[in-house]
Tab-separated table of C-alpha atoms and ligand atoms in Angstrom:
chain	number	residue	atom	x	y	z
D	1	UNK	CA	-7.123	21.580	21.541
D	2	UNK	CA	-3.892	23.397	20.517
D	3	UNK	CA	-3.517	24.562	17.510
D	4	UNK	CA	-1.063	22.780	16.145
D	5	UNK	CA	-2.276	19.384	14.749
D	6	UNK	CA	0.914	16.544	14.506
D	7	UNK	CA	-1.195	13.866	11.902
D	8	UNK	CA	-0.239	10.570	12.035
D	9	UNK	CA	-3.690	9.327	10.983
D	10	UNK	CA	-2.127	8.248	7.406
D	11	UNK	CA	0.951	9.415	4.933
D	12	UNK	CA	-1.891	9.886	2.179
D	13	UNK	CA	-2.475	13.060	4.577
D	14	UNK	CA	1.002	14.537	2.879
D	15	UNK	CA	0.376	17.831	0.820
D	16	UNK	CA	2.038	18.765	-2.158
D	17	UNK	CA	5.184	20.081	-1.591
D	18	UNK	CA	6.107	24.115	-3.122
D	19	UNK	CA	7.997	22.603	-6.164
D	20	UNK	CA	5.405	20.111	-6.829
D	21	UNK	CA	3.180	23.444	-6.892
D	22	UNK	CA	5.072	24.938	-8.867
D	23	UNK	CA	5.507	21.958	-11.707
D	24	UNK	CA	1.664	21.428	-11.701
D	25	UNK	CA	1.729	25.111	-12.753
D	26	UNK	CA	4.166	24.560	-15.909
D	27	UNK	CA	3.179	21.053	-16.225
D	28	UNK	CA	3.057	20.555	-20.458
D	29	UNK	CA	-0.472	18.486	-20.714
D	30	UNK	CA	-2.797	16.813	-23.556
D	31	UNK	CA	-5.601	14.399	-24.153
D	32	UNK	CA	-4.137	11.538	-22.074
D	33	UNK	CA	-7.193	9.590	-23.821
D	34	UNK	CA	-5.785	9.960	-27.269
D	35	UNK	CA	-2.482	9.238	-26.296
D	36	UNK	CA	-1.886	13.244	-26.203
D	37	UNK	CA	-0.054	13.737	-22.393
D	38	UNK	CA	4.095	14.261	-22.686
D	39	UNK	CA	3.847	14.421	-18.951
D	40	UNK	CA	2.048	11.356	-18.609
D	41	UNK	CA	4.234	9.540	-20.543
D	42	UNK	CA	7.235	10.377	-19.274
D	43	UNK	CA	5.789	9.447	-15.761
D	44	UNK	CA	4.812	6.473	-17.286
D	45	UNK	CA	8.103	5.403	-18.971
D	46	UNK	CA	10.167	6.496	-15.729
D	47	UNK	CA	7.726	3.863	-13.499
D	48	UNK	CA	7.824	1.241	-15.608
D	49	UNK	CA	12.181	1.675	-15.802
D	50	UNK	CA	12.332	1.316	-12.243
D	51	UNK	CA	10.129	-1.153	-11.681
D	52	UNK	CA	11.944	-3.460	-14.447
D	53	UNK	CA	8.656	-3.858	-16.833
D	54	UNK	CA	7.670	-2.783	-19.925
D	55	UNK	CA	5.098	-0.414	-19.504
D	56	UNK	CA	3.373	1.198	-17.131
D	57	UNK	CA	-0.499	3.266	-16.241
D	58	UNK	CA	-1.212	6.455	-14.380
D	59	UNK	CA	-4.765	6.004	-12.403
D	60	UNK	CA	-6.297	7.723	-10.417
D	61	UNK	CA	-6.066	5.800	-7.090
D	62	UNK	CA	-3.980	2.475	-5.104
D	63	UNK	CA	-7.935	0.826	-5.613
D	64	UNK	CA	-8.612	0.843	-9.156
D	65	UNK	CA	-5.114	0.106	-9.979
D	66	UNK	CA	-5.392	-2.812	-7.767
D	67	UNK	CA	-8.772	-3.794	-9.116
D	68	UNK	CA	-8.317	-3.614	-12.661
D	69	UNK	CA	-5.145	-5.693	-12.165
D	70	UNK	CA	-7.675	-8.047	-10.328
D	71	UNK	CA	-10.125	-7.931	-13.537
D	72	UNK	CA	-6.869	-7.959	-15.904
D	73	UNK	CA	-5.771	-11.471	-14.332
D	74	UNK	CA	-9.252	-13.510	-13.577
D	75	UNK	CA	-12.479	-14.057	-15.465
D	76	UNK	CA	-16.058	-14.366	-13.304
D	77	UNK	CA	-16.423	-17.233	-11.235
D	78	UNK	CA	-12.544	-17.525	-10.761
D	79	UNK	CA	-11.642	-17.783	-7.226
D	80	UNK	CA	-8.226	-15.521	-5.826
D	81	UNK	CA	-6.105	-16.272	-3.078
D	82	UNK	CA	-5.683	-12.738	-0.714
D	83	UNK	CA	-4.218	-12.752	2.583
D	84	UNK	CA	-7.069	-12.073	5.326
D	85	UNK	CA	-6.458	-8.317	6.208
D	86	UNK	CA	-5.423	-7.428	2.962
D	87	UNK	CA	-6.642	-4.079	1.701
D	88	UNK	CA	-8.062	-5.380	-1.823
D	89	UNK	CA	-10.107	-7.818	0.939
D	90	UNK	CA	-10.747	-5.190	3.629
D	91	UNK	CA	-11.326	-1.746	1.873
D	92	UNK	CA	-12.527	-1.652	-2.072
D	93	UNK	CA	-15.757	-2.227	-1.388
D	94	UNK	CA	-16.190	-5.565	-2.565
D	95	UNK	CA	-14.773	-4.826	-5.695
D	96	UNK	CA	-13.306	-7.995	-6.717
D	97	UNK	CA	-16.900	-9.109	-6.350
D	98	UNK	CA	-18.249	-6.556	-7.878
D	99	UNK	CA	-16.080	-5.356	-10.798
D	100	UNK	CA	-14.820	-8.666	-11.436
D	101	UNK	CA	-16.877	-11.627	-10.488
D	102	UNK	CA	-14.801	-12.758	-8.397
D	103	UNK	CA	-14.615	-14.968	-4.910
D	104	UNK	CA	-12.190	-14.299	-2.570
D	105	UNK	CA	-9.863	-17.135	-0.930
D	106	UNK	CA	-9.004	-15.150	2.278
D	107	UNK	CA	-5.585	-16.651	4.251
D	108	UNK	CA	-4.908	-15.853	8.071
D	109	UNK	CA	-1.373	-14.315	9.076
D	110	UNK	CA	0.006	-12.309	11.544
D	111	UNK	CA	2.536	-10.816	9.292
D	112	UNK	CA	1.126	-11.070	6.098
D	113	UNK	CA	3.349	-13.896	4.769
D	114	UNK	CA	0.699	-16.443	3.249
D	115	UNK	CA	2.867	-19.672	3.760
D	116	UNK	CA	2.771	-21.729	0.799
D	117	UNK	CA	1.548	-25.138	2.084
D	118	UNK	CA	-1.456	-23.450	3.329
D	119	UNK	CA	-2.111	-21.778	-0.849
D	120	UNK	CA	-1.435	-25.183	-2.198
D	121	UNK	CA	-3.966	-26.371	-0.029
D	122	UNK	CA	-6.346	-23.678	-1.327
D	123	UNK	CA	-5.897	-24.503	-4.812
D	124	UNK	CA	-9.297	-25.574	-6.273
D	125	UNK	CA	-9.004	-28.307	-8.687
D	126	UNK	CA	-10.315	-26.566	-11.924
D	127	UNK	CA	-11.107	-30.228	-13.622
D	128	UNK	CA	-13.635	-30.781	-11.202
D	129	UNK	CA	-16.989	-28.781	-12.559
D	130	UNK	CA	-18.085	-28.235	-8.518
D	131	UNK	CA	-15.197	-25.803	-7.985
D	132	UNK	CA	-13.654	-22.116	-9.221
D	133	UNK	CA	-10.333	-22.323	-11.195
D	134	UNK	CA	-7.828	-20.462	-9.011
D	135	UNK	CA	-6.192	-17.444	-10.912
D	136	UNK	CA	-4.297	-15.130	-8.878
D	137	UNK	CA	-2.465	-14.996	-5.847
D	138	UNK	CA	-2.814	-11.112	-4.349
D	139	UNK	CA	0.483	-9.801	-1.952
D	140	UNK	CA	0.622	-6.623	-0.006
D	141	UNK	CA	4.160	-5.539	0.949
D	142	UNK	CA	3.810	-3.348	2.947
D	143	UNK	CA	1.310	-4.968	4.835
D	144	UNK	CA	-0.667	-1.880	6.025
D	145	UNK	CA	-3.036	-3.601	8.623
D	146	UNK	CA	-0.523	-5.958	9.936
D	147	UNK	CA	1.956	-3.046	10.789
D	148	UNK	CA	4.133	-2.010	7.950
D	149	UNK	CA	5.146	-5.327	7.789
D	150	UNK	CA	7.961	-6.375	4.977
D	151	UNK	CA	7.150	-9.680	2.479
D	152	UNK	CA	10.671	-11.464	2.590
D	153	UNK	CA	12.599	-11.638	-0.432
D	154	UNK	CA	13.281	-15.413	-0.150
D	155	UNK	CA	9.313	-15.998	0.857
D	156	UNK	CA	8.663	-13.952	-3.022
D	157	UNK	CA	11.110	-16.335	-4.540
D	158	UNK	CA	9.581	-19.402	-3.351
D	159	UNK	CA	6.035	-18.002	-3.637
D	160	UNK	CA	6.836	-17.131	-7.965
D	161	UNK	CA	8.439	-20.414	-8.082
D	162	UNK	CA	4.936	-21.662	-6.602
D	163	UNK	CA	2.554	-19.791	-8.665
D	164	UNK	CA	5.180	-20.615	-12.118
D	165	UNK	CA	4.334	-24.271	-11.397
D	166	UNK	CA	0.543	-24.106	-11.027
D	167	UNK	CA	0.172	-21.315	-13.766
D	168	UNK	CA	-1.321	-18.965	-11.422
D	169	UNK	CA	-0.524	-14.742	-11.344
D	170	UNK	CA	0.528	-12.631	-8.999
D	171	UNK	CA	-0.560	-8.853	-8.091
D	172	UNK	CA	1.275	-7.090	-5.653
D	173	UNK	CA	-0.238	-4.432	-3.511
D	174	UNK	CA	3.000	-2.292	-3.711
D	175	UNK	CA	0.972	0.899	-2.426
D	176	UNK	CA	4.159	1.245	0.245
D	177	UNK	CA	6.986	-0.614	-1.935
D	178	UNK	CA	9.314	2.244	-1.522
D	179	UNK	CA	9.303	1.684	2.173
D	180	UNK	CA	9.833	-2.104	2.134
D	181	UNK	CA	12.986	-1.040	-0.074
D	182	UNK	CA	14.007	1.732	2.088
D	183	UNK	CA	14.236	-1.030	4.943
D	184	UNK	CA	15.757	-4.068	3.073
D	185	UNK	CA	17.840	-1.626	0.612
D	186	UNK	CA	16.436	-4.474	-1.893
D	187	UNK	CA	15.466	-2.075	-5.272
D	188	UNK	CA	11.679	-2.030	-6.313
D	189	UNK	CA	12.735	-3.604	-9.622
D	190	UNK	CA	14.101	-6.869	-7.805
D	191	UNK	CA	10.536	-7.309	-6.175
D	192	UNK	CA	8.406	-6.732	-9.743
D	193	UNK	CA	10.631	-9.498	-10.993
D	194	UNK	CA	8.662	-12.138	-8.686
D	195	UNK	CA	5.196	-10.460	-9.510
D	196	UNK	CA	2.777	-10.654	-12.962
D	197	UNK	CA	1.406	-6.585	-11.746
D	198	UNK	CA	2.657	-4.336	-9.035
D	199	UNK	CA	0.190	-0.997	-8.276
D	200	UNK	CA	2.471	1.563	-6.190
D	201	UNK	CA	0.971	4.639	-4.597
D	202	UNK	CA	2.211	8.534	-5.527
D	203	UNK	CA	0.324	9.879	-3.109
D	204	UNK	CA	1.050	8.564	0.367
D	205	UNK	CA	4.367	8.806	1.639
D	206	UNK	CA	5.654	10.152	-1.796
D	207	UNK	CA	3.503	13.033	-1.717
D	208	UNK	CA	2.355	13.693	-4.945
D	209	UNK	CA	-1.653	15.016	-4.338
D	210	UNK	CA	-3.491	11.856	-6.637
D	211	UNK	CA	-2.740	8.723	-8.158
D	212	UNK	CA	-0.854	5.702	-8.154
D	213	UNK	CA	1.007	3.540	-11.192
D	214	UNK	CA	0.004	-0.087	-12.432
D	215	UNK	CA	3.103	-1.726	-13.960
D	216	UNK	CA	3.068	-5.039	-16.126
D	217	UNK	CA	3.810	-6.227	-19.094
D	218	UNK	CA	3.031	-4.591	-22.484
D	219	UNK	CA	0.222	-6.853	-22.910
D	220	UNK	CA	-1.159	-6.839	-19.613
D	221	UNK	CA	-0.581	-2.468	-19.890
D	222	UNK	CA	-3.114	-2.520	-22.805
D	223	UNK	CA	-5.718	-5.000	-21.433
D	224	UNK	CA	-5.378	-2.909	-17.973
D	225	UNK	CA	-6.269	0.003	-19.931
D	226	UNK	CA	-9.291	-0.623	-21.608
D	227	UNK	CA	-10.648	-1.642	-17.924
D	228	UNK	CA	-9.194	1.921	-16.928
D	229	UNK	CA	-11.146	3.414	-19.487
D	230	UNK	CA	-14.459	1.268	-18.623
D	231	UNK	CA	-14.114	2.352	-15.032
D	232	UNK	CA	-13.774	5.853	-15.814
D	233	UNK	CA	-10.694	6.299	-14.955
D	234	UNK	CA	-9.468	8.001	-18.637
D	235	UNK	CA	-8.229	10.850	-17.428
D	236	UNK	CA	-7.445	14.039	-19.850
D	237	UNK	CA	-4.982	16.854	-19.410
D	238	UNK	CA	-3.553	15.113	-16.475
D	239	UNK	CA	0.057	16.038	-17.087
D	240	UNK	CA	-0.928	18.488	-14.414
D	241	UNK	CA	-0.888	15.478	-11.218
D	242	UNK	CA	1.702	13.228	-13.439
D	243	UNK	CA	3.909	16.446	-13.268
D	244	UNK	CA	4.286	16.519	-9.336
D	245	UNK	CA	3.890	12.477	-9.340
D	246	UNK	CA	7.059	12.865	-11.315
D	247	UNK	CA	9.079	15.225	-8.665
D	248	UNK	CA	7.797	11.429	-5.838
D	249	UNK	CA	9.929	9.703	-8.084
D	250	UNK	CA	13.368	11.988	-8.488
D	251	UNK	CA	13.336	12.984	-5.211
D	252	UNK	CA	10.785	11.517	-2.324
D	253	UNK	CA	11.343	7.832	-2.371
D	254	UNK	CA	15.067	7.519	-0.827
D	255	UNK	CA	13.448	9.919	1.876
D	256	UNK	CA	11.056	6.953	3.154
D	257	UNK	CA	13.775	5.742	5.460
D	258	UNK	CA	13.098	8.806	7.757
D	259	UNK	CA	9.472	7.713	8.073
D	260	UNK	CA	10.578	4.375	8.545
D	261	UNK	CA	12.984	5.762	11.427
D	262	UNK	CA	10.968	7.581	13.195
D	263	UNK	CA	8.166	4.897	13.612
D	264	UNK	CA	10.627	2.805	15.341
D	265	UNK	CA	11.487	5.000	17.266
D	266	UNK	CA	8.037	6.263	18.563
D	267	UNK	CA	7.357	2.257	18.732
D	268	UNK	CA	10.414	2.258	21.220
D	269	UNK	CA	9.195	5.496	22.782
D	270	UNK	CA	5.391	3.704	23.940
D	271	UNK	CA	6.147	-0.117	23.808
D	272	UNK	CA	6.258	-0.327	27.568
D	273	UNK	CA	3.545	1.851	28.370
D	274	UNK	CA	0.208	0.059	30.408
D	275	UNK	CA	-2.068	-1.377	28.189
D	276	UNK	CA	-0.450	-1.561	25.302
D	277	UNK	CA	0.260	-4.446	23.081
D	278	UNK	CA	3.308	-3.722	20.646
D	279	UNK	CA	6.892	-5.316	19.936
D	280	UNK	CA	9.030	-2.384	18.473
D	281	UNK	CA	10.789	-5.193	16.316
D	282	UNK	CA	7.818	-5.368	14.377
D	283	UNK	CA	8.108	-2.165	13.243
D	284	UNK	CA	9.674	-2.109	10.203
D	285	UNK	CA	8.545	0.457	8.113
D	286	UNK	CA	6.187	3.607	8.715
D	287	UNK	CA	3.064	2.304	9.995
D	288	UNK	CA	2.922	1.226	13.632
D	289	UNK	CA	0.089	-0.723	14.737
D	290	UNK	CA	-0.632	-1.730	18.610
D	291	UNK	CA	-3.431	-3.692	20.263
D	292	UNK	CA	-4.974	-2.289	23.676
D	293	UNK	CA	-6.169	-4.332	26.471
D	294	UNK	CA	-6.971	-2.742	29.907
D	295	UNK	CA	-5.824	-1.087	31.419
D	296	UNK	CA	-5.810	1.209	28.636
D	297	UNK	CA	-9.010	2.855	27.273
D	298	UNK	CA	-10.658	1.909	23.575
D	299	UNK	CA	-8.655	2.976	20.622
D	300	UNK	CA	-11.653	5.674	20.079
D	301	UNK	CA	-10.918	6.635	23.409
D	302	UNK	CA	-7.495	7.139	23.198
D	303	UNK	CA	-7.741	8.868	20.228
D	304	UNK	CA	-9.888	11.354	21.741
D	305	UNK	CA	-7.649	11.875	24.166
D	306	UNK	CA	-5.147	12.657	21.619
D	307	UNK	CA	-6.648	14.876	19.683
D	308	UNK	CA	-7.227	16.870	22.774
D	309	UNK	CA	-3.307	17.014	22.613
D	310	UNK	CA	-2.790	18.013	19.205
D	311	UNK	CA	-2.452	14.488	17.937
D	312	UNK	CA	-4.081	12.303	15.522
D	313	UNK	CA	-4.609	8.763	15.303
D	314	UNK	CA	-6.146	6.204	13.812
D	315	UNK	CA	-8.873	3.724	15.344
D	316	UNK	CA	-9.200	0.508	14.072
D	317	UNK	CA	-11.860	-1.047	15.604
D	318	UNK	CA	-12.129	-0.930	19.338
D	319	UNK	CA	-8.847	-2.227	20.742
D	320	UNK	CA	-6.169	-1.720	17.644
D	321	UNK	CA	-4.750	1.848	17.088
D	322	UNK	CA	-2.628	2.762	13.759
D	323	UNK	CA	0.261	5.770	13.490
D	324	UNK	CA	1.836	6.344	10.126
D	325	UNK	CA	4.899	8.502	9.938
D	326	UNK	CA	5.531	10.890	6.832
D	327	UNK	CA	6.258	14.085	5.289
D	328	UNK	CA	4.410	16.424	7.008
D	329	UNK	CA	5.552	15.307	10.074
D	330	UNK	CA	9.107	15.403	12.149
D	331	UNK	CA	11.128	14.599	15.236
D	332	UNK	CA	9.059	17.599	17.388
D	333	UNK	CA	5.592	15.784	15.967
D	334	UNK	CA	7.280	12.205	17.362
D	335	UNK	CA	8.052	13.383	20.600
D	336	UNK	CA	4.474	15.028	20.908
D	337	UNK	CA	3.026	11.874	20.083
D	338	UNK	CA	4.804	9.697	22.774
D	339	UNK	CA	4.828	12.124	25.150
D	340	UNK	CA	0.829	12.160	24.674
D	341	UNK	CA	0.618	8.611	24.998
D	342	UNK	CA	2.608	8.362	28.089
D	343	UNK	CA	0.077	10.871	29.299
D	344	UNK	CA	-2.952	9.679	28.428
D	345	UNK	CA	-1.655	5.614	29.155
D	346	UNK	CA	-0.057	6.680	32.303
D	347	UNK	CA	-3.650	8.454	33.436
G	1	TLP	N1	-4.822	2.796	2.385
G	1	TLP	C1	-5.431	3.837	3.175
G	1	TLP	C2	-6.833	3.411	3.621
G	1	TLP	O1	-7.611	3.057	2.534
G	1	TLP	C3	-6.816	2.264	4.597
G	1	TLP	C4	-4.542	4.146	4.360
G	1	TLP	O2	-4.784	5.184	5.001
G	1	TLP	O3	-3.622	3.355	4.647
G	1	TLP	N2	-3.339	-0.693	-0.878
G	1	TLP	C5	-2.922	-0.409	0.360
G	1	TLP	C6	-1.990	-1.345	1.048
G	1	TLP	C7	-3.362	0.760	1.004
G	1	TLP	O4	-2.951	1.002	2.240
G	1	TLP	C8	-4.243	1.628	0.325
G	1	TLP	C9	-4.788	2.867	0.994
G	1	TLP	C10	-4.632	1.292	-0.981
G	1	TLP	C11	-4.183	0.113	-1.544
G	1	TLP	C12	-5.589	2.142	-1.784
G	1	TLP	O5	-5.052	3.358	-2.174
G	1	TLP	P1	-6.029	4.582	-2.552
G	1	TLP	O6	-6.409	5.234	-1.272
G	1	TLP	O7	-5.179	5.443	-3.432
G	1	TLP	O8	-7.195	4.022	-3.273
């Protein structure tokens, strides 16, 4: 293998850049706990300003943010609506289960647009003492697992009007927000405004080392908080990671539409090759996902092969294979990846 590695396994591969160094070094810091943390708090009063709410919570990761949103909005026994390859339904462990009590009300898409005849048709009718009360409807835009995919602005619309009507909330999975607004130019504030929570992620394509912001109102903020705390997520002197979590927000996000770029144009780069399942209009955003049949070998296979070029991917089961575009890597890293593939698909 050369020595050179071009990662496209995930953007929460990104490294810190020197001035985020650099401000974890002179970050000011305090008991976060006790309310001590001028770092955190700016942080948290610059999230919840551009997201449009009133407050806003560092945590430590895109999971518990999303799961204590989960145990903010539902009590045990309530049943929530999540699309089917969601990644509060796919990869926290259970958690909703777990942490909260909850069932899961799993929906099938191909693009992660839950269509609303088929959530009125999950609704559970609370007066009836067989059946869960329905509480929350859970969104990911991004999609991850469906490609990067964008949530449609008018789809949100309709879908708050929905949930308005039938008193139900809505958390949005915003870990990649910043890239669904890099694509539609639409600001992050205009999507909060159709959701109850949004979690975003610092430290994927915005670069910051750890952690991620919940955002809500000031009432949901404090109940979210005390579930922080129960999970052990009270951190102390963490002015240190809100300090370069800080620099993701002045200066990373309008960035994302170079990721975004550049996975379009590896998608054009390998959409033809043998084997490959993959329409480059898909790709939207930074995460390009593509289905293999045969000829081409299993995604563990090809990644192999990769690797042995310098290249990293990500196998998702035997016949899907994910690249993410970031940071940390640029045009030379996108031509080494499709030049790989066309190697390794071409045999
Ligand atoms: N996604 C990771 C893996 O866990 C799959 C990745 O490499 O993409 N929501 C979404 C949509 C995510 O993609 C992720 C992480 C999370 C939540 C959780 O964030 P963290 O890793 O901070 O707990």
């Amino acid at each position: 293998m050369s020595e050179r590695v071009s990662d496209f396994r995930s953007d929460t591969v990104t490294r810190p850049t020197p001035e985020m160094r650099k401000s974890m070094a002179a970050a000011v810091v305090g008991d976060d706990v006790l309310g001590d943390d001028p770092t955190v708090q700016e942080l948290e009063e610059k999230s919840a300003k551009m997201f449009g709410k009133d407050a806003a919570l560092f945590v430590p990761s895109g999971t518990m943010g999303n799961e204590m949103a989960i145990n903010v909005w539902s009590r045990p026994g309530d049943e929530i609506i999540v699309e089917a390859r969601s990644h509060v339904y796919l990869y926290e462990g259970a958690g909703t289960a777990v942490i909260s009590g909850v069932q899961v009300c799993p929906i099938e898409t191909s693009d992660g647009v839950m269509p609303i005849d088929k959530i009125r048709a999950s609704l559970r009718d609370s007066t009836d003492i067989h059946c869960p009360r329905t509480s929350l409807v859970c969104i990911e835009n991004t999609h991850n697992i469906l490609g990067g995919r964008v949530l449609p602005i008018d789809y949100l619309r309709l879908l708050r009007a929905f949930t308005s009507e039938h008193g139900l909330r809505i958390h949005l999975d915003g870990a990649r927000l910043f890239n669904a607004s890099c694509a539609t130019g639409i600001p992050a504030a205009e999507y909060a405004a159709l959701a109850d929570s949004v979690m975003f992620c610092l430290s994927k394509g915005l670069c910051a080392p750890i952690g991620s912001m919940l955002v809500g109102d000031s009432e949901f903020i404090e109940r979210a908080s005390r579930v922080r705390k129960m999970l052990g997520g009270g951190m102390r002197q963490v002015g240190v990671i809100a300090a370069p979590a800080i620099i993701s927000l002045d200066s990373m996000v309008d960035r994302l539409e170079f990721d975004n770029e550049r996975c379009h144009q590896i998608a054009v780069g390998i959409a033809e090759l043998p084997g490959l399942l993959l329409d480059p209009k898909t790709v939207e955003t930074n995460i390009l996902i593509a289905h293999l049949e045969p000829p081409a070998p299993s995604a563990g296979e090809l990644c192999e092969a990769l690797e042995a070029r310098g290249v990293l991917g990500l196998p998702l089961g035997d016949d899907t294979v994910r690249f993410v575009t970031h940071h940390d890597v640029d045009a030379d890293d996108v031509a080494r990846l499709v030049d790989a593939m066309r190697e390794v698909l071409r045999g």
